[in-house]
PDB file of C-alpha atoms in Angstrom:
ATOM      1  CA  GLU A   1     140.969 -47.481  24.681  1.00 95.00           C
ATOM      2  CA  VAL A   2     142.453 -50.913  24.838  1.00 97.00           C
ATOM      3  CA  GLN A   3     142.588 -51.858  28.469  1.00 98.00           C
ATOM      4  CA  LEU A   4     143.533 -54.895  30.580  1.00 98.00           C
ATOM      5  CA  LEU A   5     142.557 -55.231  34.110  1.00 98.00           C
ATOM      6  CA  GLU A   6     143.587 -57.982  36.375  1.00 98.00           C
ATOM      7  CA  SER A   7     142.454 -58.681  39.802  1.00 98.00           C
ATOM      8  CA  GLY A   8     142.185 -61.748  42.052  1.00 98.00           C
ATOM      9  CA  GLY A   9     145.594 -61.818  43.599  1.00 97.00           C
ATOM     10  CA  GLY A  10     146.564 -62.208  47.467  1.00 97.00           C
ATOM     11  CA  LEU A  11     148.098 -63.981  50.073  1.00 98.00           C
ATOM     12  CA  VAL A  12     147.707 -67.967  49.739  1.00 98.00           C
ATOM     13  CA  GLN A  13     149.027 -70.578  51.708  1.00 98.00           C
ATOM     14  CA  PRO A  14     151.256 -73.309  50.253  1.00 98.00           C
ATOM     15  CA  GLY A  15     148.835 -75.983  48.283  1.00 98.00           C
ATOM     16  CA  GLY A  16     145.745 -73.448  48.313  1.00 98.00           C
ATOM     17  CA  SER A  17     144.075 -72.237  45.229  1.00 98.00           C
ATOM     18  CA  LEU A  18     143.652 -68.662  43.747  1.00 98.00           C
ATOM     19  CA  ARG A  19     141.675 -67.677  40.464  1.00 98.00           C
ATOM     20  CA  LEU A  20     142.709 -64.720  38.569  1.00 98.00           C
ATOM     21  CA  SER A  21     140.346 -62.438  36.531  1.00 98.00           C
ATOM     22  CA  CYS A  22     141.360 -60.108  33.599  1.00 98.00           C
ATOM     23  CA  ALA A  23     138.814 -57.834  31.955  1.00 98.00           C
ATOM     24  CA  ALA A  24     139.442 -56.764  28.751  1.00 98.00           C
ATOM     25  CA  SER A  25     137.703 -53.244  27.016  1.00 98.00           C
ATOM     26  CA  GLY A  26     138.545 -51.592  23.962  1.00 97.00           C
ATOM     27  CA  PHE A  27     138.783 -54.296  21.319  1.00 97.00           C
ATOM     28  CA  THR A  28     137.126 -57.821  19.985  1.00 97.00           C
ATOM     29  CA  PHE A  29     138.212 -59.820  22.403  1.00 97.00           C
ATOM     30  CA  SER A  30     137.115 -62.717  21.101  1.00 96.00           C
ATOM     31  CA  SER A  31     139.553 -62.366  18.328  1.00 95.00           C
ATOM     32  CA  TYR A  32     142.863 -62.254  20.043  1.00 96.00           C
ATOM     33  CA  ALA A  33     144.759 -65.022  21.977  1.00 96.00           C
ATOM     34  CA  MET A  34     145.453 -64.098  25.419  1.00 97.00           C
ATOM     35  CA  SER A  35     148.137 -64.890  27.758  1.00 97.00           C
ATOM     36  CA  TRP A  36     149.424 -65.140  31.372  1.00 98.00           C
ATOM     37  CA  VAL A  37     152.882 -63.846  32.133  1.00 98.00           C
ATOM     38  CA  ARG A  38     154.677 -63.841  35.605  1.00 98.00           C
ATOM     39  CA  GLN A  39     157.611 -62.183  37.229  1.00 98.00           C
ATOM     40  CA  ALA A  40     158.781 -63.205  40.701  1.00 98.00           C
ATOM     41  CA  PRO A  41     160.426 -60.552  42.871  1.00 97.00           C
ATOM     42  CA  GLY A  42     163.711 -59.268  41.474  1.00 97.00           C
ATOM     43  CA  LYS A  43     163.497 -61.475  38.557  1.00 98.00           C
ATOM     44  CA  GLY A  44     162.605 -61.588  34.747  1.00 98.00           C
ATOM     45  CA  LEU A  45     159.407 -62.451  32.906  1.00 98.00           C
ATOM     46  CA  GLU A  46     158.083 -65.837  32.682  1.00 98.00           C
ATOM     47  CA  TRP A  47     155.280 -66.967  30.387  1.00 98.00           C
ATOM     48  CA  VAL A  48     152.907 -68.891  32.297  1.00 98.00           C
ATOM     49  CA  SER A  49     150.015 -69.858  30.000  1.00 97.00           C
ATOM     50  CA  ALA A  50     147.905 -68.927  26.883  1.00 97.00           C
ATOM     51  CA  ILE A  51     144.632 -69.450  25.229  1.00 96.00           C
ATOM     52  CA  SER A  52     143.456 -68.979  21.448  1.00 95.00           C
ATOM     53  CA  GLY A  53     140.626 -66.491  20.812  1.00 94.00           C
ATOM     54  CA  SER A  54     137.960 -69.383  20.727  1.00 94.00           C
ATOM     55  CA  GLY A  55     139.227 -70.740  23.754  1.00 95.00           C
ATOM     56  CA  GLY A  56     139.515 -74.340  22.137  1.00 94.00           C
ATOM     57  CA  SER A  57     143.369 -74.136  22.436  1.00 95.00           C
ATOM     58  CA  THR A  58     145.254 -73.955  25.663  1.00 96.00           C
ATOM     59  CA  TYR A  59     149.038 -73.967  26.465  1.00 96.00           C
ATOM     60  CA  TYR A  60     151.227 -73.892  29.482  1.00 97.00           C
ATOM     61  CA  ALA A  61     154.581 -73.656  30.866  1.00 98.00           C
ATOM     62  CA  ASP A  62     156.063 -76.712  32.313  1.00 98.00           C
ATOM     63  CA  SER A  63     156.624 -75.073  35.829  1.00 98.00           C
ATOM     64  CA  VAL A  64     152.679 -74.756  35.817  1.00 98.00           C
ATOM     65  CA  LYS A  65     151.190 -77.815  33.926  1.00 98.00           C
ATOM     66  CA  GLY A  66     148.703 -79.811  35.574  1.00 98.00           C
ATOM     67  CA  ARG A  67     148.122 -77.153  38.532  1.00 98.00           C
ATOM     68  CA  PHE A  68     147.060 -73.974  36.580  1.00 98.00           C
ATOM     69  CA  THR A  69     144.081 -73.757  34.082  1.00 98.00           C
ATOM     70  CA  ILE A  70     143.668 -70.906  31.898  1.00 98.00           C
ATOM     71  CA  SER A  71     140.163 -70.187  30.383  1.00 98.00           C
ATOM     72  CA  ARG A  72     137.904 -67.147  29.135  1.00 98.00           C
ATOM     73  CA  ASP A  73     134.461 -66.179  28.730  1.00 98.00           C
ATOM     74  CA  ASN A  74     134.333 -64.194  25.230  1.00 98.00           C
ATOM     75  CA  SER A  75     130.721 -62.822  26.361  1.00 98.00           C
ATOM     76  CA  LYS A  76     132.089 -61.397  29.361  1.00 98.00           C
ATOM     77  CA  ASN A  77     135.165 -60.436  27.835  1.00 98.00           C
ATOM     78  CA  THR A  78     137.334 -61.948  30.760  1.00 98.00           C
ATOM     79  CA  LEU A  79     140.475 -64.230  30.895  1.00 98.00           C
ATOM     80  CA  TYR A  80     140.964 -66.329  34.051  1.00 98.00           C
ATOM     81  CA  LEU A  81     143.691 -68.353  35.581  1.00 98.00           C
ATOM     82  CA  GLN A  82     142.823 -70.953  38.042  1.00 98.00           C
ATOM     83  CA  MET A  83     145.826 -71.906  40.178  1.00 98.00           C
ATOM     84  CA  ASN A  84     145.953 -74.833  42.277  1.00 98.00           C
ATOM     85  CA  SER A  85     148.469 -76.692  44.387  1.00 98.00           C
ATOM     86  CA  LEU A  86     150.440 -73.295  44.729  1.00 98.00           C
ATOM     87  CA  ARG A  87     153.950 -73.219  45.712  1.00 98.00           C
ATOM     88  CA  ALA A  88     156.224 -70.650  47.344  1.00 98.00           C
ATOM     89  CA  GLU A  89     157.784 -70.459  43.623  1.00 98.00           C
ATOM     90  CA  ASP A  90     154.546 -69.167  42.164  1.00 98.00           C
ATOM     91  CA  THR A  91     154.641 -65.872  44.179  1.00 98.00           C
ATOM     92  CA  ALA A  92     154.930 -63.030  41.566  1.00 98.00           C
ATOM     93  CA  VAL A  93     153.136 -60.446  39.966  1.00 98.00           C
ATOM     94  CA  TYR A  94     150.743 -61.864  37.222  1.00 98.00           C
ATOM     95  CA  TYR A  95     150.264 -60.134  34.193  1.00 98.00           C
ATOM     96  CA  CYS A  96     147.741 -60.794  31.341  1.00 98.00           C
ATOM     97  CA  ALA A  97     148.535 -59.708  27.862  1.00 98.00           C
ATOM     98  CA  LYS A  98     146.785 -59.691  24.493  1.00 97.00           C
ATOM     99  CA  SER A  99     148.502 -60.879  21.453  1.00 96.00           C
ATOM    100  CA  LEU A 100     149.763 -58.962  18.594  1.00 93.00           C
ATOM    101  CA  ALA A 101     147.591 -59.960  15.798  1.00 87.00           C
ATOM    102  CA  ALA A 102     144.150 -61.283  15.380  1.00 83.00           C
ATOM    103  CA  ARG A 103     143.678 -65.174  15.041  1.00 78.00           C
ATOM    104  CA  SER A 104     147.287 -65.471  15.688  1.00 80.00           C
ATOM    105  CA  SER A 105     148.428 -68.561  17.604  1.00 80.00           C
ATOM    106  CA  ALA A 106     152.102 -67.964  19.212  1.00 89.00           C
ATOM    107  CA  ASP A 107     152.561 -64.303  19.208  1.00 90.00           C
ATOM    108  CA  GLY A 108     154.256 -61.125  20.390  1.00 93.00           C
ATOM    109  CA  MET A 109     152.123 -59.320  23.063  1.00 97.00           C
ATOM    110  CA  ASP A 110     151.149 -55.369  22.486  1.00 97.00           C
ATOM    111  CA  VAL A 111     148.814 -54.924  25.357  1.00 98.00           C
ATOM    112  CA  TRP A 112     149.433 -55.789  29.194  1.00 98.00           C
ATOM    113  CA  GLY A 113     147.325 -55.205  32.301  1.00 98.00           C
ATOM    114  CA  GLN A 114     148.757 -53.679  35.479  1.00 98.00           C
ATOM    115  CA  GLY A 115     149.361 -56.846  37.206  1.00 98.00           C
ATOM    116  CA  THR A 116     148.245 -58.445  40.049  1.00 98.00           C
ATOM    117  CA  THR A 117     150.627 -59.965  42.992  1.00 98.00           C
ATOM    118  CA  VAL A 118     150.174 -63.402  44.192  1.00 98.00           C
ATOM    119  CA  THR A 119     152.113 -64.310  47.363  1.00 98.00           C
ATOM    120  CA  VAL A 120     152.104 -67.853  48.702  1.00 98.00           C
ATOM    121  CA  SER A 121     153.502 -68.153  52.209  1.00 97.00           C
ATOM    122  CA  SER A 122     152.416 -69.745  55.453  1.00 95.00           C
TER     123      SER A 122
ATOM    124  CA  ASP B   1     161.934 -75.356  24.258  1.00 96.00           C
ATOM    125  CA  ILE B   2     163.664 -72.497  22.697  1.00 98.00           C
ATOM    126  CA  GLN B   3     166.090 -71.121  25.378  1.00 98.00           C
ATOM    127  CA  MET B   4     166.704 -67.171  24.675  1.00 98.00           C
ATOM    128  CA  THR B   5     170.029 -65.321  26.000  1.00 98.00           C
ATOM    129  CA  GLN B   6     170.993 -61.920  26.376  1.00 98.00           C
ATOM    130  CA  SER B   7     173.997 -59.972  26.300  1.00 98.00           C
ATOM    131  CA  PRO B   8     174.981 -58.015  28.303  1.00 97.00           C
ATOM    132  CA  SER B   9     172.927 -58.131  31.547  1.00 98.00           C
ATOM    133  CA  THR B  10     174.027 -54.885  32.460  1.00 97.00           C
ATOM    134  CA  LEU B  11     174.651 -52.002  30.509  1.00 96.00           C
ATOM    135  CA  SER B  12     175.958 -48.515  31.929  1.00 96.00           C
ATOM    136  CA  ALA B  13     175.440 -45.692  29.361  1.00 96.00           C
ATOM    137  CA  SER B  14     175.080 -41.917  29.310  1.00 95.00           C
ATOM    138  CA  VAL B  15     172.503 -39.804  27.604  1.00 96.00           C
ATOM    139  CA  GLY B  16     173.458 -39.652  24.025  1.00 96.00           C
ATOM    140  CA  ASP B  17     175.047 -42.775  23.616  1.00 97.00           C
ATOM    141  CA  ARG B  18     174.353 -45.401  21.166  1.00 97.00           C
ATOM    142  CA  VAL B  19     173.536 -48.596  22.904  1.00 97.00           C
ATOM    143  CA  THR B  20     173.026 -52.145  21.458  1.00 98.00           C
ATOM    144  CA  ILE B  21     171.831 -55.376  23.126  1.00 98.00           C
ATOM    145  CA  THR B  22     171.968 -58.865  21.368  1.00 98.00           C
ATOM    146  CA  CYS B  23     169.539 -61.629  21.934  1.00 98.00           C
ATOM    147  CA  ARG B  24     170.277 -65.035  20.767  1.00 98.00           C
ATOM    148  CA  ALA B  25     167.921 -68.139  20.191  1.00 98.00           C
ATOM    149  CA  SER B  26     168.699 -71.798  20.872  1.00 98.00           C
ATOM    150  CA  GLN B  27     167.229 -72.330  17.296  1.00 98.00           C
ATOM    151  CA  SER B  28     166.121 -70.593  14.384  1.00 98.00           C
ATOM    152  CA  ILE B  29     162.775 -68.648  15.261  1.00 97.00           C
ATOM    153  CA  SER B  30     162.823 -66.857  11.737  1.00 97.00           C
ATOM    154  CA  SER B  31     161.686 -63.072  12.845  1.00 97.00           C
ATOM    155  CA  TRP B  32     159.527 -64.005  15.479  1.00 97.00           C
ATOM    156  CA  LEU B  33     161.194 -61.800  17.775  1.00 98.00           C
ATOM    157  CA  ALA B  34     159.720 -59.094  19.888  1.00 98.00           C
ATOM    158  CA  TRP B  35     161.370 -56.874  22.120  1.00 98.00           C
ATOM    159  CA  TYR B  36     159.999 -54.942  25.363  1.00 98.00           C
ATOM    160  CA  GLN B  37     160.867 -52.429  27.891  1.00 98.00           C
ATOM    161  CA  GLN B  38     160.242 -52.381  31.642  1.00 98.00           C
ATOM    162  CA  LYS B  39     160.561 -50.207  34.007  1.00 98.00           C
ATOM    163  CA  PRO B  40     160.510 -50.759  37.990  1.00 96.00           C
ATOM    164  CA  GLY B  41     156.662 -51.495  39.008  1.00 96.00           C
ATOM    165  CA  LYS B  42     155.496 -51.395  35.805  1.00 98.00           C
ATOM    166  CA  ALA B  43     154.141 -53.725  33.042  1.00 98.00           C
ATOM    167  CA  PRO B  44     156.417 -54.392  30.173  1.00 98.00           C
ATOM    168  CA  LYS B  45     155.732 -52.166  27.166  1.00 98.00           C
ATOM    169  CA  LEU B  46     156.227 -53.607  23.348  1.00 98.00           C
ATOM    170  CA  LEU B  47     158.878 -51.620  21.533  1.00 98.00           C
ATOM    171  CA  ILE B  48     159.408 -54.023  18.466  1.00 98.00           C
ATOM    172  CA  TYR B  49     157.517 -56.940  16.935  1.00 97.00           C
ATOM    173  CA  LYS B  50     158.991 -59.280  14.158  1.00 97.00           C
ATOM    174  CA  ALA B  51     162.467 -58.494  14.792  1.00 98.00           C
ATOM    175  CA  SER B  52     162.421 -55.154  13.341  1.00 98.00           C
ATOM    176  CA  SER B  53     158.871 -53.610  13.100  1.00 97.00           C
ATOM    177  CA  LEU B  54     158.667 -50.656  15.429  1.00 98.00           C
ATOM    178  CA  GLU B  55     155.436 -50.719  17.407  1.00 97.00           C
ATOM    179  CA  SER B  56     153.045 -47.523  16.914  1.00 96.00           C
ATOM    180  CA  GLY B  57     153.798 -44.757  19.349  1.00 97.00           C
ATOM    181  CA  VAL B  58     157.773 -45.925  19.895  1.00 98.00           C
ATOM    182  CA  PRO B  59     160.228 -43.354  19.191  1.00 98.00           C
ATOM    183  CA  SER B  60     162.428 -44.001  16.130  1.00 98.00           C
ATOM    184  CA  ARG B  61     165.492 -43.888  18.058  1.00 98.00           C
ATOM    185  CA  PHE B  62     164.581 -47.676  18.727  1.00 98.00           C
ATOM    186  CA  SER B  63     165.361 -50.093  15.937  1.00 98.00           C
ATOM    187  CA  GLY B  64     165.727 -53.824  15.783  1.00 98.00           C
ATOM    188  CA  SER B  65     167.516 -56.225  13.233  1.00 98.00           C
ATOM    189  CA  GLY B  66     168.420 -59.984  12.797  1.00 98.00           C
ATOM    190  CA  SER B  67     166.691 -63.350  11.850  1.00 98.00           C
ATOM    191  CA  GLY B  68     167.427 -67.017  12.667  1.00 98.00           C
ATOM    192  CA  THR B  69     169.057 -67.040  16.132  1.00 98.00           C
ATOM    193  CA  GLU B  70     170.712 -63.584  16.281  1.00 98.00           C
ATOM    194  CA  PHE B  71     169.080 -60.233  16.772  1.00 98.00           C
ATOM    195  CA  THR B  72     169.828 -56.695  18.300  1.00 98.00           C
ATOM    196  CA  LEU B  73     167.897 -53.928  19.562  1.00 98.00           C
ATOM    197  CA  THR B  74     169.633 -50.661  19.061  1.00 98.00           C
ATOM    198  CA  ILE B  75     168.876 -47.263  20.839  1.00 98.00           C
ATOM    199  CA  SER B  76     170.616 -44.574  18.493  1.00 97.00           C
ATOM    200  CA  SER B  77     171.040 -41.825  21.167  1.00 97.00           C
ATOM    201  CA  LEU B  78     169.790 -43.099  24.794  1.00 97.00           C
ATOM    202  CA  GLN B  79     167.650 -40.751  26.329  1.00 96.00           C
ATOM    203  CA  PRO B  80     166.747 -39.996  30.349  1.00 95.00           C
ATOM    204  CA  ASP B  81     163.574 -42.079  29.669  1.00 96.00           C
ATOM    205  CA  ASP B  82     165.331 -45.022  28.147  1.00 97.00           C
ATOM    206  CA  PHE B  83     166.841 -46.250  31.485  1.00 94.00           C
ATOM    207  CA  ALA B  84     165.176 -49.454  31.950  1.00 97.00           C
ATOM    208  CA  THR B  85     165.404 -53.233  31.449  1.00 98.00           C
ATOM    209  CA  TYR B  86     164.853 -54.848  28.264  1.00 98.00           C
ATOM    210  CA  TYR B  87     163.644 -58.464  27.303  1.00 98.00           C
ATOM    211  CA  CYS B  88     163.704 -60.054  24.115  1.00 98.00           C
ATOM    212  CA  GLN B  89     160.815 -62.634  23.502  1.00 98.00           C
ATOM    213  CA  GLN B  90     160.515 -65.707  20.869  1.00 98.00           C
ATOM    214  CA  TYR B  91     156.967 -66.428  19.462  1.00 97.00           C
ATOM    215  CA  ASN B  92     158.052 -68.847  16.940  1.00 96.00           C
ATOM    216  CA  SER B  93     156.282 -71.611  18.997  1.00 95.00           C
ATOM    217  CA  TYR B  94     154.919 -72.517  22.369  1.00 96.00           C
ATOM    218  CA  PRO B  95     156.146 -72.491  25.122  1.00 97.00           C
ATOM    219  CA  LEU B  96     156.779 -68.793  24.616  1.00 97.00           C
ATOM    220  CA  THR B  97     160.232 -67.808  26.140  1.00 98.00           C
ATOM    221  CA  PHE B  98     161.938 -64.670  27.249  1.00 98.00           C
ATOM    222  CA  GLY B  99     165.262 -63.474  27.406  1.00 98.00           C
ATOM    223  CA  PRO B 100     166.909 -62.886  31.197  1.00 98.00           C
ATOM    224  CA  GLY B 101     166.926 -59.073  30.432  1.00 98.00           C
ATOM    225  CA  THR B 102     169.223 -56.455  29.998  1.00 98.00           C
ATOM    226  CA  LYS B 103     169.556 -53.392  32.447  1.00 98.00           C
ATOM    227  CA  VAL B 104     170.520 -50.263  31.265  1.00 98.00           C
ATOM    228  CA  ASP B 105     171.397 -47.825  33.904  1.00 94.00           C
ATOM    229  CA  ILE B 106     173.311 -44.324  34.264  1.00 87.00           C
ATOM    230  CA  LYS B 107     177.243 -44.507  33.551  1.00 87.00           C
TER     231      LYS B 107
END
């Protein structure tokens, strides 16, 4: 069964840092680009960042560029999101998601984790 | 960046109704469009990809159409399990962008 399991969310003060992880199973992890998508309370979906299967290409939304870093460890089948200089507006549920097609670039997302909650507040 | 809009923002309908949601892109995205369903407290679920391809396991009452800048999601006969929020998403280019969502609720 294809599965994604996020962890690492929590309460952090403004200006603080947090690292999210997403453990993948049931598919050839290194063949697929992966994304982080977030959803602020009561709001819609916002794509945050993506990384190619090899990890050689990364992409960011303007709202997080320079503060967040996406990475992956294909030997551990794990995706990461390092979040620095956190702001109140980063408060959201963060989902990791698998790209639809192998070796694709921009793509739809066919498998999603259950989400991990990040709250930025003093 | 490609902006996505959806209409309506809320739709009240009854079981058995035919429902249509429209999604528009600010520039041509060919057929690089996906539709998702999301229920409260749950992760989004892929319904349609490449504008009109039905994801495996999704009921055939869901269908998608369109290309270029205008797209539609149609539910042919609304079922109780279909009351949810629906999002479109373009994947023509980065940054990936979602529409603001359409909430389908009970009339």
